[in-house]
Amino acid sequence: MTVSTAPGKVYLFGEHAVVYGEPAVPCAIERRARVAVDERDDDHIRVEARDLSLDGFTVEYAGDTDGRPDVDAPTDLVDAAMGYIDAAVEQARDAADAPDAGFDIRVESEIPLGAGLGSSAAVAVAGIDAATRELGAPLGPKEVADRAYRAEYDVQDGQASRADTFCSAMGGAVRVEGDDCRRIDTPNLPFVVGFDGGAGDTGELVAGVRRLKREYGFAADTVGNIGDIVRRGESLLAGADPAADPDPDLLAELGRLMDFDHGLLEALGVSSRTLDSMVWAAREAGAHGAKLTGAGGGGCIVALDETPETRTALSYTAECRDAFRAELDREGVREAGRR
Ligand code: PMV
């Protein structure tokens, strides 16, 4: 058995616009998906999964996931989880040149599904890492990122950027612009996450932005403006000392850019009442800035606050089901055990 873990992420800036070639800066956070993989004697796949938004389920199948399992968990979330796991298995089989390999897979995740924290990317990254190691064909983190991207791309019908998977595989803060993906040095940013208990449909939200962009020139400009925010943000980060605590002026300016980014995402129709409520609760508590993270529609916001105030305010906000501090995780995918 081989176990690998990989971190989730928040978007400091740039989700949605990254789909159209603008840059984005996602940051890995200390919330991980853990995937244990045991090679079987046959070609069957057995998956046991558990995360913050699922009570857990077990599925066994041969070949593919077409026959939907009878499980006690919301259908769309199980379908989503199984789609990513299935695609990750295919990538691992292909990478290890073992098309008939079967596995027992156990997924434990501290990251809620579909909530903008990169849960599917973390599961795909950790799963591909563990399965290829288990088959004796370990990959480097960049190769894992590439394979996980291909898995996401298949599941999301081509509507995926490399941001989530590269960030989860490499850890730390990264900059993604089209196929150009690199790590960037940043000070430890004081992220606070608020989760409304819900999830957004990434494919539908991405399609909605695409429609708006096609119909209105000003929506296309809005996407470009998000790119401008990201470029401004990364030049601020490039001037900061990664070894020192972040300067209050830097946090204030990054926060302002996050607020701006959220406003533009709202204009593109991907926020929601609960996300807006949490963003406002964070701002009123004195956060430097706050925005939705990920596809939107429901799920999580991220705020910048080095004090406990935002977390406390969010925990008293009716629309917020869970609020937590999320430290930047400088480590990406890693093997966490073998037997
Ligand atoms: O909600 P998440 O964590 O899957 O992030 C989606 C981010 C988008 O930019 C909307 C899509 C993408 O693949 O980059």
Coordinates of C-alpha atoms in Angstrom, one line a residue, residues 1-2 36-47 59-64 85-86 88-90 92-94 96-106 127 130-132 134-136:
M1 CA 0.0 0.0 0.0
T2 CA 1.2 3.5 -0.8
A36 CA -4.1 5.3 0.0
V37 CA -3.7 2.9 -2.9
D38 CA -3.3 -0.8 -2.7
E39 CA -2.7 -2.8 -6.0
R40 CA -5.2 -5.7 -6.4
D41 CA -4.8 -9.0 -8.2
D42 CA -7.6 -8.2 -10.6
D43 CA -8.5 -5.1 -12.7
H44 CA -11.3 -3.9 -10.3
I45 CA -11.3 -0.5 -8.6
R46 CA -12.7 -0.2 -5.1
V47 CA -13.0 3.3 -3.7
V59 CA -17.9 1.9 -4.4
E60 CA -16.5 -1.2 -6.2
Y61 CA -16.6 -1.6 -10.0
A62 CA -14.8 -3.3 -12.8
G63 CA -13.8 -1.3 -15.9
D64 CA -15.5 2.1 -15.6
I85 CA -10.8 9.2 -9.2
D86 CA -11.6 7.3 -12.3
A88 CA -6.8 9.7 -12.1
V89 CA -6.7 5.9 -12.2
E90 CA -6.6 6.1 -16.0
A92 CA -1.7 6.4 -13.4
R93 CA -2.3 3.2 -15.5
D94 CA -1.1 5.1 -18.6
A96 CA 3.0 3.2 -15.5
D97 CA 2.1 1.3 -18.7
A98 CA -0.2 -0.9 -16.7
P99 CA -3.6 -0.7 -18.4
D100 CA -5.2 -3.5 -16.4
A101 CA -4.0 -2.5 -13.0
G102 CA -6.7 -2.7 -10.3
F103 CA -6.6 -0.8 -7.0
D104 CA -8.2 -0.5 -3.6
I105 CA -8.3 3.2 -3.0
R106 CA -9.1 5.1 0.2
G127 CA -4.1 9.6 -6.2
A130 CA 0.3 7.1 -4.8
A131 CA -0.9 4.9 -7.7
T132 CA 2.2 5.4 -9.8
E134 CA 2.4 1.7 -6.0
L135 CA 3.1 0.4 -9.5
G136 CA 6.8 1.1 -9.2

